[in-house]
Amino acid sequence: MSDATQFEFKTRLFVSGTITALTGLHIGGNSTEMAIGGADQIVVRDPLTNHPYIPGSSLRGKMRSLFERMRGEMTVKLDKSEKREVTRLEELGPHLASGAKLKSAGPASDSGQASAKLFGVPIDRQPKEGAFIPQRLVVRDAMLLNADLLEEARNTDMPLTEVKTEVAIDRITSQANPRQIERVPAGAAFGFSFVLNLYGKDSEQEYLGWLFECMQLLQDDYLGGHGSRGYGRVQFDVASVTAKTARHYRENLEPEALEVQVPEALRRP
Amino acid sequence: MKLFRLKFRSALHVDSRGSGEPESAEEFVRSDTLSVALALAWAALFPEDAPGVFSDPPFKVSSAFPYAGSTLLFPVPAWNIWRQTARLQPHGPKNAHDAEARSLQIRKDLKKVRWLSRPLFEQVLQGGRIDWEEMELLPGGIAVSNTELHGTELLGSGAAPWVLSERQRVSVDRLGIPGGEGLFFFALQFFAPDAGLFFMADAAKGQDARLRAALNFLGDQGLGADRSSGLGSFEVRSEEEFEPFAAAGKGWVTMSLYNPDPKEDLQGLTVKTAYGLTTRSGWIHQSTLGRPPIRAFTEGSYFSLRPEGRIVPMLGQTLITELRQTLNLRIGHSAPRDFRAFAVPCSEPPELMEAAS
């Protein structure tokens, strides 16, 4: 099969719904924008509406990282004495046993791995021979849906957000070192939208299965910062899965609803 | 001629200068970027049209400029369009020192103007100059006439219709190895809900439906950088017939980038001219190859004949063969770039007449 037919556009799947913060959510914004009297660590906001949102890059990066770690698929560089790269974590043991040291671990780039197929491979790591690996998953920014509710909430300290004070205590002197962290409060709902571009003989079921796996991994982990202290627990609620083929675009048709078995865990009770 | 308004579903990042600095971005989309993005979308939907759609696109587009509400914004032309000094004396301060200070302030403010509303732009195309007293300068360097401002909610609010902002981002080492992380800043352009970008397009006969299909496809795919994170995604807010500007003149003003074809009458084109120049660079699609820099006339340049422009191949056949053999790169195309002019008629600018007399 030639490159051209292998990566001929087949269909585009749109998975959308709501992502709700079950605990306070902190995705950091630019500290340089901090106002006097504000929090030490602020959340990212849309500069026009001033509404907090979840950047697509944060959502995608976290899902990719979890998916790669779960599958042991990543590109691990070893120190100079060992120039080889390892693309499966299970192969790392013998290298470490022989004295090699870890240098860095980046995204998966092995064209046979699910992570690389779903998230793509950076252009400088594309295989020199064989087929080009496109990035199939697009994760859009998730914008705040219930700003009105948060505006009326009685316990918000900054616009639409709460400020949580945390204190680090010196173990010997007992000196307290307080800090203020801005969080989007529990109950904040964001509209998410994932787009899966499928080519050639890509299987809809297989790719959707991987995407749902990523979403469940994220639900069982956390999004944003300070997750080890309970921040960033989120719940997906998939509302629709639709598809547009090349014919839909050519004939200017509306997307078609797909009959897809969405895992129960990705539907909010 | 069609006019398409794009409403962005997310932020946008375009930078085709090849700066490699994600913290900087342009606030509109240049015609060569838009043209190749449309060609890629076209080829994905109609593979039978590739590779001709790149080397000889069946459409021609202007650059995509901002709009705010119903107000279309056009780039400030390359010649002096202001008549502020003539109006200063009758309405300005009596004291000479104050008058000079006010004049200086006005000149400073005029330097901030980057965009003209359609009525102001048409006034310029018809050979007029704009009176400072009859316009309002808004955030974002937008100039509109006094009368327009009162009829436009978005512009009348005083808030900027778009904002260029920086987002702090971090790449995280998968195993938490120290030193493997990277912090960087990424420039993003956010549009107000009723603002976005518009462009003008001419499709070859019978190709309107294909152009529309390619545009819808491109909207779901995204335009510019970091599309996998949803950037540059848009929907076509409106598609309308666009009447060319009613300017009675022999000259032309570019609404796109323009690189002249050697066959054009360059002497005739530049009998009277006012122009800006920019260098276009960047990367070749799906490769780590940089595009050779190429100079082009900017939007808003004036020529005394109708400019045509050309499609410029970025890679010669010899280089392609060399790259395939020595670096094992799979480049099989010349990466053509569209520098054909999308021009509108214009009267001869008065400043140029004065300079020539």
PDB file of C-alpha atoms in Angstrom, chain B residues 9-252:
ATOM      1  CA  ARG B   9     -13.819  28.077  18.157  1.00  0.00           C
ATOM      2  CA  SER B  10     -10.500  28.442  19.937  1.00  0.00           C
ATOM      3  CA  ALA B  11      -7.387  30.577  20.005  1.00  0.00           C
ATOM      4  CA  LEU B  12      -5.147  30.955  16.961  1.00  0.00           C
ATOM      5  CA  HIS B  13      -1.369  30.969  16.494  1.00  0.00           C
ATOM      6  CA  VAL B  14       0.103  31.865  13.122  1.00  0.00           C
ATOM      7  CA  ASP B  15       3.699  32.798  12.507  1.00  0.00           C
ATOM      8  CA  SER B  16       5.056  32.119   9.057  1.00  0.00           C
ATOM      9  CA  ARG B  17       8.181  34.193   9.427  1.00  0.00           C
ATOM     10  CA  GLY B  18      10.095  31.102  10.435  1.00  0.00           C
ATOM     11  CA  SER B  19      11.153  32.768  13.662  1.00  0.00           C
ATOM     12  CA  GLY B  20      10.866  29.523  15.600  1.00  0.00           C
ATOM     13  CA  GLU B  21       9.780  31.596  18.579  1.00  0.00           C
ATOM     14  CA  PRO B  22       6.414  30.412  19.840  1.00  0.00           C
ATOM     15  CA  GLU B  23       6.043  33.486  22.036  1.00  0.00           C
ATOM     16  CA  SER B  24       5.431  35.693  18.997  1.00  0.00           C
ATOM     17  CA  ALA B  25       2.555  35.508  16.521  1.00  0.00           C
ATOM     18  CA  GLU B  26       0.861  37.535  13.811  1.00  0.00           C
ATOM     19  CA  GLU B  27      -2.658  38.861  14.299  1.00  0.00           C
ATOM     20  CA  PHE B  28      -3.953  37.933  10.866  1.00  0.00           C
ATOM     21  CA  VAL B  29      -3.396  35.153   8.363  1.00  0.00           C
ATOM     22  CA  ARG B  30      -1.344  35.925   5.263  1.00  0.00           C
ATOM     23  CA  SER B  31      -2.611  34.795   1.882  1.00  0.00           C
ATOM     24  CA  ASP B  32       0.204  32.296   1.218  1.00  0.00           C
ATOM     25  CA  THR B  33      -0.545  30.504   4.500  1.00  0.00           C
ATOM     26  CA  LEU B  34      -4.281  30.459   3.821  1.00  0.00           C
ATOM     27  CA  SER B  35      -3.817  29.316   0.239  1.00  0.00           C
ATOM     28  CA  VAL B  36      -1.618  26.332   1.072  1.00  0.00           C
ATOM     29  CA  ALA B  37      -3.860  25.327   3.992  1.00  0.00           C
ATOM     30  CA  LEU B  38      -6.856  25.349   1.638  1.00  0.00           C
ATOM     31  CA  ALA B  39      -4.895  23.392  -0.964  1.00  0.00           C
ATOM     32  CA  LEU B  40      -4.010  20.728   1.613  1.00  0.00           C
ATOM     33  CA  ALA B  41      -7.652  20.453   2.659  1.00  0.00           C
ATOM     34  CA  TRP B  42      -8.732  20.369  -1.003  1.00  0.00           C
ATOM     35  CA  ALA B  43      -6.254  17.564  -1.769  1.00  0.00           C
ATOM     36  CA  ALA B  44      -7.463  15.550   1.238  1.00  0.00           C
ATOM     37  CA  LEU B  45     -11.071  15.720   0.026  1.00  0.00           C
ATOM     38  CA  PHE B  46     -10.429  15.507  -3.711  1.00  0.00           C
ATOM     39  CA  PRO B  47      -7.241  13.448  -4.118  1.00  0.00           C
ATOM     40  CA  GLU B  48      -7.819  13.376  -7.865  1.00  0.00           C
ATOM     41  CA  ASP B  49      -7.054  17.146  -7.968  1.00  0.00           C
ATOM     42  CA  ALA B  50      -3.617  16.766  -6.318  1.00  0.00           C
ATOM     43  CA  PRO B  51      -0.873  17.789  -7.036  1.00  0.00           C
ATOM     44  CA  GLY B  52      -2.320  20.390  -9.427  1.00  0.00           C
ATOM     45  CA  VAL B  53      -4.132  22.085  -6.570  1.00  0.00           C
ATOM     46  CA  PHE B  54      -0.742  23.116  -5.147  1.00  0.00           C
ATOM     47  CA  SER B  55       1.063  24.123  -8.330  1.00  0.00           C
ATOM     48  CA  ASP B  56      -1.950  25.864  -9.891  1.00  0.00           C
ATOM     49  CA  PRO B  57      -4.699  26.347  -7.286  1.00  0.00           C
ATOM     50  CA  PRO B  58      -8.194  26.665  -8.792  1.00  0.00           C
ATOM     51  CA  PHE B  59      -8.826  29.563  -6.425  1.00  0.00           C
ATOM     52  CA  LYS B  60      -7.232  32.806  -5.386  1.00  0.00           C
ATOM     53  CA  VAL B  61      -7.542  34.264  -1.905  1.00  0.00           C
ATOM     54  CA  SER B  62      -6.771  37.477  -0.108  1.00  0.00           C
ATOM     55  CA  SER B  63      -5.124  37.481   3.292  1.00  0.00           C
ATOM     56  CA  ALA B  64      -7.566  36.944   6.158  1.00  0.00           C
ATOM     57  CA  PHE B  65      -8.143  40.221   7.999  1.00  0.00           C
ATOM     58  CA  PRO B  66     -10.059  40.828  11.229  1.00  0.00           C
ATOM     59  CA  TYR B  67     -13.713  41.723  11.539  1.00  0.00           C
ATOM     60  CA  ALA B  68     -15.587  42.917  14.596  1.00  0.00           C
ATOM     61  CA  GLY B  69     -19.346  42.472  14.560  1.00  0.00           C
ATOM     62  CA  SER B  70     -20.478  43.651  11.144  1.00  0.00           C
ATOM     63  CA  THR B  71     -17.385  45.818  10.643  1.00  0.00           C
ATOM     64  CA  LEU B  72     -14.808  44.540   8.181  1.00  0.00           C
ATOM     65  CA  LEU B  73     -11.285  45.791   8.825  1.00  0.00           C
ATOM     66  CA  PHE B  74      -8.729  46.383   6.098  1.00  0.00           C
ATOM     67  CA  PRO B  75      -4.985  46.993   6.425  1.00  0.00           C
ATOM     68  CA  VAL B  76      -3.715  50.560   6.343  1.00  0.00           C
ATOM     69  CA  PRO B  77      -2.378  51.224   2.828  1.00  0.00           C
ATOM     70  CA  ALA B  78       1.309  51.812   2.303  1.00  0.00           C
ATOM     71  CA  TRP B  79       1.013  55.519   1.489  1.00  0.00           C
ATOM     72  CA  ASN B  80       0.136  58.485   3.695  1.00  0.00           C
ATOM     73  CA  ILE B  81      -3.626  58.549   4.085  1.00  0.00           C
ATOM     74  CA  TRP B  82      -3.864  61.178   6.831  1.00  0.00           C
ATOM     75  CA  ARG B  83      -4.846  64.819   6.532  1.00  0.00           C
ATOM     76  CA  GLN B  84      -4.462  65.685  10.186  1.00  0.00           C
ATOM     77  CA  THR B  85      -2.205  68.738   9.913  1.00  0.00           C
ATOM     78  CA  ALA B  86      -4.599  70.668   7.686  1.00  0.00           C
ATOM     79  CA  ARG B  87      -7.376  70.250  10.250  1.00  0.00           C
ATOM     80  CA  LEU B  88      -5.310  71.130  13.278  1.00  0.00           C
ATOM     81  CA  GLN B  89      -5.253  74.879  12.934  1.00  0.00           C
ATOM     82  CA  PRO B  90      -8.966  75.758  12.739  1.00  0.00           C
ATOM     83  CA  HIS B  91     -10.048  73.414  15.559  1.00  0.00           C
ATOM     84  CA  GLY B  92      -6.862  73.042  17.560  1.00  0.00           C
ATOM     85  CA  PRO B  93      -5.521  75.062  20.503  1.00  0.00           C
ATOM     86  CA  LYS B  94      -4.712  78.751  19.899  1.00  0.00           C
ATOM     87  CA  ASN B  95      -1.418  78.598  21.776  1.00  0.00           C
ATOM     88  CA  ALA B  96       1.408  77.586  19.420  1.00  0.00           C
ATOM     89  CA  HIS B  97       3.134  75.387  21.996  1.00  0.00           C
ATOM     90  CA  ASP B  98      -0.088  73.540  22.808  1.00  0.00           C
ATOM     91  CA  ALA B  99      -0.832  73.154  19.122  1.00  0.00           C
ATOM     92  CA  GLU B 100       2.562  71.584  18.540  1.00  0.00           C
ATOM     93  CA  ALA B 101       2.089  69.222  21.493  1.00  0.00           C
ATOM     94  CA  ARG B 102      -1.334  68.207  20.207  1.00  0.00           C
ATOM     95  CA  SER B 103       0.021  67.710  16.732  1.00  0.00           C
ATOM     96  CA  LEU B 104       2.745  65.469  18.116  1.00  0.00           C
ATOM     97  CA  GLN B 105       0.207  63.443  20.083  1.00  0.00           C
ATOM     98  CA  ILE B 106      -1.995  62.985  17.022  1.00  0.00           C
ATOM     99  CA  ARG B 107       0.964  61.832  14.962  1.00  0.00           C
ATOM    100  CA  LYS B 108       1.834  59.326  17.681  1.00  0.00           C
ATOM    101  CA  ASP B 109      -1.740  58.060  17.761  1.00  0.00           C
ATOM    102  CA  LEU B 110      -1.891  57.735  13.993  1.00  0.00           C
ATOM    103  CA  LYS B 111       1.123  55.443  14.102  1.00  0.00           C
ATOM    104  CA  LYS B 112      -0.960  53.032  16.154  1.00  0.00           C
ATOM    105  CA  VAL B 113      -3.592  52.627  13.440  1.00  0.00           C
ATOM    106  CA  ARG B 114      -3.324  49.212  11.814  1.00  0.00           C
ATOM    107  CA  TRP B 115      -6.863  48.643  10.569  1.00  0.00           C
ATOM    108  CA  LEU B 116      -9.421  50.738   8.711  1.00  0.00           C
ATOM    109  CA  SER B 117     -13.135  50.050   8.610  1.00  0.00           C
ATOM    110  CA  ARG B 118     -14.628  49.488   5.162  1.00  0.00           C
ATOM    111  CA  PRO B 119     -16.026  53.058   4.735  1.00  0.00           C
ATOM    112  CA  LEU B 120     -12.657  54.580   5.626  1.00  0.00           C
ATOM    113  CA  PHE B 121     -10.841  52.128   3.412  1.00  0.00           C
ATOM    114  CA  GLU B 122     -13.166  52.911   0.489  1.00  0.00           C
ATOM    115  CA  GLN B 123     -12.608  56.595   1.045  1.00  0.00           C
ATOM    116  CA  VAL B 124      -8.885  55.973   0.649  1.00  0.00           C
ATOM    117  CA  LEU B 125      -9.392  53.818  -2.454  1.00  0.00           C
ATOM    118  CA  GLN B 126     -11.354  56.655  -4.016  1.00  0.00           C
ATOM    119  CA  GLY B 127      -8.395  58.959  -3.651  1.00  0.00           C
ATOM    120  CA  GLY B 128      -9.284  60.635  -0.383  1.00  0.00           C
ATOM    121  CA  ARG B 129      -7.357  61.049   2.799  1.00  0.00           C
ATOM    122  CA  ILE B 130      -8.798  60.551   6.243  1.00  0.00           C
ATOM    123  CA  ASP B 131      -9.484  63.396   8.581  1.00  0.00           C
ATOM    124  CA  TRP B 132      -8.404  62.764  12.162  1.00  0.00           C
ATOM    125  CA  GLU B 133     -11.424  64.692  13.464  1.00  0.00           C
ATOM    126  CA  GLU B 134     -13.841  62.366  11.698  1.00  0.00           C
ATOM    127  CA  MET B 135     -12.520  59.074  12.996  1.00  0.00           C
ATOM    128  CA  GLU B 136     -12.176  57.193  16.263  1.00  0.00           C
ATOM    129  CA  LEU B 137      -9.138  55.180  17.258  1.00  0.00           C
ATOM    130  CA  LEU B 138     -10.063  51.992  19.138  1.00  0.00           C
ATOM    131  CA  PRO B 139      -8.074  49.327  20.997  1.00  0.00           C
ATOM    132  CA  GLY B 140      -6.218  47.036  18.606  1.00  0.00           C
ATOM    133  CA  GLY B 141      -5.272  49.942  16.324  1.00  0.00           C
ATOM    134  CA  ILE B 142      -8.715  50.046  14.714  1.00  0.00           C
ATOM    135  CA  ALA B 143      -9.889  53.245  13.011  1.00  0.00           C
ATOM    136  CA  VAL B 144     -13.607  53.697  12.336  1.00  0.00           C
ATOM    137  CA  SER B 145     -15.644  56.721  11.354  1.00  0.00           C
ATOM    138  CA  ASN B 146     -17.545  58.556  14.099  1.00  0.00           C
ATOM    139  CA  THR B 147     -20.880  57.556  12.644  1.00  0.00           C
ATOM    140  CA  GLU B 148     -19.978  53.867  12.447  1.00  0.00           C
ATOM    141  CA  LEU B 149     -18.991  53.653  16.072  1.00  0.00           C
ATOM    142  CA  HIS B 150     -22.454  54.439  17.348  1.00  0.00           C
ATOM    143  CA  GLY B 151     -24.043  51.670  15.310  1.00  0.00           C
ATOM    144  CA  THR B 152     -21.679  48.900  16.405  1.00  0.00           C
ATOM    145  CA  GLU B 153     -22.133  47.311  19.797  1.00  0.00           C
ATOM    146  CA  LEU B 154     -18.858  45.399  19.834  1.00  0.00           C
ATOM    147  CA  LEU B 155     -16.701  48.363  18.861  1.00  0.00           C
ATOM    148  CA  GLY B 156     -18.758  50.822  20.895  1.00  0.00           C
ATOM    149  CA  SER B 157     -18.079  48.857  24.074  1.00  0.00           C
ATOM    150  CA  GLY B 158     -14.459  50.005  24.029  1.00  0.00           C
ATOM    151  CA  ALA B 159     -13.225  46.433  24.562  1.00  0.00           C
ATOM    152  CA  ALA B 160     -10.741  44.996  22.095  1.00  0.00           C
ATOM    153  CA  PRO B 161     -12.305  42.514  19.629  1.00  0.00           C
ATOM    154  CA  TRP B 162      -9.225  40.317  19.924  1.00  0.00           C
ATOM    155  CA  VAL B 163      -6.300  39.931  22.277  1.00  0.00           C
ATOM    156  CA  LEU B 164      -2.824  38.535  21.712  1.00  0.00           C
ATOM    157  CA  SER B 165      -1.846  36.767  24.883  1.00  0.00           C
ATOM    158  CA  GLU B 166       0.921  34.443  26.050  1.00  0.00           C
ATOM    159  CA  ARG B 167       0.197  31.102  27.668  1.00  0.00           C
ATOM    160  CA  GLN B 168       2.838  29.514  29.831  1.00  0.00           C
ATOM    161  CA  ARG B 169       3.372  25.883  28.907  1.00  0.00           C
ATOM    162  CA  VAL B 170       5.571  23.083  30.111  1.00  0.00           C
ATOM    163  CA  SER B 171       6.752  19.800  28.660  1.00  0.00           C
ATOM    164  CA  VAL B 172       7.149  17.129  31.310  1.00  0.00           C
ATOM    165  CA  ASP B 173       9.600  14.260  31.319  1.00  0.00           C
ATOM    166  CA  ARG B 174       7.683  10.982  31.235  1.00  0.00           C
ATOM    167  CA  LEU B 175       9.704   9.392  34.033  1.00  0.00           C
ATOM    168  CA  GLY B 176      10.299  12.574  36.021  1.00  0.00           C
ATOM    169  CA  ILE B 177      14.009  12.607  35.168  1.00  0.00           C
ATOM    170  CA  PRO B 178      15.429  15.957  36.320  1.00  0.00           C
ATOM    171  CA  GLY B 179      16.391  18.271  33.464  1.00  0.00           C
ATOM    172  CA  GLY B 180      13.987  16.660  31.015  1.00  0.00           C
ATOM    173  CA  GLU B 181      11.303  19.299  31.470  1.00  0.00           C
ATOM    174  CA  GLY B 182      10.935  22.426  29.404  1.00  0.00           C
ATOM    175  CA  LEU B 183       9.105  25.662  30.151  1.00  0.00           C
ATOM    176  CA  PHE B 184       8.109  27.912  27.294  1.00  0.00           C
ATOM    177  CA  PHE B 185       5.618  30.617  26.357  1.00  0.00           C
ATOM    178  CA  PHE B 186       3.172  30.338  23.510  1.00  0.00           C
ATOM    179  CA  ALA B 187       1.449  33.313  21.859  1.00  0.00           C
ATOM    180  CA  LEU B 188      -2.284  32.971  21.321  1.00  0.00           C
ATOM    181  CA  GLN B 189      -4.817  35.215  19.653  1.00  0.00           C
ATOM    182  CA  PHE B 190      -8.229  35.128  21.286  1.00  0.00           C
ATOM    183  CA  PHE B 191     -11.265  36.559  19.480  1.00  0.00           C
ATOM    184  CA  ALA B 192     -14.389  38.010  21.056  1.00  0.00           C
ATOM    185  CA  PRO B 193     -17.495  35.913  20.290  1.00  0.00           C
ATOM    186  CA  ASP B 194     -18.601  38.311  17.549  1.00  0.00           C
ATOM    187  CA  ALA B 195     -15.159  38.800  15.992  1.00  0.00           C
ATOM    188  CA  GLY B 196     -12.859  36.749  13.790  1.00  0.00           C
ATOM    189  CA  LEU B 197     -11.138  36.846  10.420  1.00  0.00           C
ATOM    190  CA  PHE B 198     -12.544  37.279   6.913  1.00  0.00           C
ATOM    191  CA  PHE B 199     -11.074  36.811   3.475  1.00  0.00           C
ATOM    192  CA  MET B 200     -12.084  37.321  -0.137  1.00  0.00           C
ATOM    193  CA  ALA B 201     -11.859  34.498  -2.654  1.00  0.00           C
ATOM    194  CA  ASP B 202     -12.221  33.890  -6.352  1.00  0.00           C
ATOM    195  CA  ALA B 203     -12.750  30.260  -7.340  1.00  0.00           C
ATOM    196  CA  ALA B 204     -12.347  28.963 -10.874  1.00  0.00           C
ATOM    197  CA  LYS B 205     -15.584  28.406 -12.759  1.00  0.00           C
ATOM    198  CA  GLY B 206     -17.594  25.544 -11.265  1.00  0.00           C
ATOM    199  CA  GLN B 207     -15.245  25.177  -8.295  1.00  0.00           C
ATOM    200  CA  ASP B 208     -17.210  27.130  -5.680  1.00  0.00           C
ATOM    201  CA  ALA B 209     -18.613  24.003  -4.003  1.00  0.00           C
ATOM    202  CA  ARG B 210     -15.157  22.432  -3.754  1.00  0.00           C
ATOM    203  CA  LEU B 211     -13.711  25.587  -2.244  1.00  0.00           C
ATOM    204  CA  ARG B 212     -16.516  25.639   0.322  1.00  0.00           C
ATOM    205  CA  ALA B 213     -15.951  21.954   1.133  1.00  0.00           C
ATOM    206  CA  ALA B 214     -12.214  22.521   1.551  1.00  0.00           C
ATOM    207  CA  LEU B 215     -12.875  25.487   3.820  1.00  0.00           C
ATOM    208  CA  ASN B 216     -15.256  23.510   6.044  1.00  0.00           C
ATOM    209  CA  PHE B 217     -12.714  20.687   6.209  1.00  0.00           C
ATOM    210  CA  LEU B 218      -9.981  23.144   7.122  1.00  0.00           C
ATOM    211  CA  GLY B 219     -12.180  24.655   9.838  1.00  0.00           C
ATOM    212  CA  ASP B 220     -12.548  21.304  11.614  1.00  0.00           C
ATOM    213  CA  GLN B 221      -8.843  20.617  11.169  1.00  0.00           C
ATOM    214  CA  GLY B 222      -7.603  24.025  12.257  1.00  0.00           C
ATOM    215  CA  LEU B 223      -5.395  26.702  10.830  1.00  0.00           C
ATOM    216  CA  GLY B 224      -1.908  27.646  12.007  1.00  0.00           C
ATOM    217  CA  ALA B 225       0.208  25.972  14.662  1.00  0.00           C
ATOM    218  CA  ASP B 226      -0.590  23.487  17.427  1.00  0.00           C
ATOM    219  CA  ARG B 227      -3.737  22.193  15.782  1.00  0.00           C
ATOM    220  CA  SER B 228      -3.551  18.976  17.808  1.00  0.00           C
ATOM    221  CA  SER B 229      -4.342  21.108  20.850  1.00  0.00           C
ATOM    222  CA  GLY B 230      -7.361  22.513  19.073  1.00  0.00           C
ATOM    223  CA  LEU B 231      -5.838  25.821  18.000  1.00  0.00           C
ATOM    224  CA  GLY B 232      -7.086  27.515  14.853  1.00  0.00           C
ATOM    225  CA  SER B 233     -10.342  25.590  14.657  1.00  0.00           C
ATOM    226  CA  PHE B 234     -13.126  27.642  13.077  1.00  0.00           C
ATOM    227  CA  GLU B 235     -16.547  27.553  11.487  1.00  0.00           C
ATOM    228  CA  VAL B 236     -17.631  29.533   8.467  1.00  0.00           C
ATOM    229  CA  ARG B 237     -19.880  32.167   9.975  1.00  0.00           C
ATOM    230  CA  SER B 238     -21.065  33.547   6.652  1.00  0.00           C
ATOM    231  CA  GLU B 239     -20.459  33.312   2.956  1.00  0.00           C
ATOM    232  CA  GLU B 240     -21.606  36.251   0.879  1.00  0.00           C
ATOM    233  CA  GLU B 241     -21.134  37.820  -2.515  1.00  0.00           C
ATOM    234  CA  PHE B 242     -18.687  40.669  -2.284  1.00  0.00           C
ATOM    235  CA  GLU B 243     -18.920  43.594  -4.626  1.00  0.00           C
ATOM    236  CA  PRO B 244     -15.520  44.969  -5.594  1.00  0.00           C
ATOM    237  CA  PHE B 245     -14.838  48.448  -4.292  1.00  0.00           C
ATOM    238  CA  ALA B 246     -16.266  51.236  -6.398  1.00  0.00           C
ATOM    239  CA  ALA B 247     -13.057  53.126  -7.073  1.00  0.00           C
ATOM    240  CA  ALA B 248     -12.660  54.869 -10.386  1.00  0.00           C
ATOM    241  CA  GLY B 249      -8.962  54.674 -11.072  1.00  0.00           C
ATOM    242  CA  LYS B 250      -6.297  52.923 -12.998  1.00  0.00           C
ATOM    243  CA  GLY B 251      -4.324  51.740  -9.985  1.00  0.00           C
ATOM    244  CA  TRP B 252      -4.590  48.631  -7.831  1.00  0.00           C
TER     245      TRP B 252
END
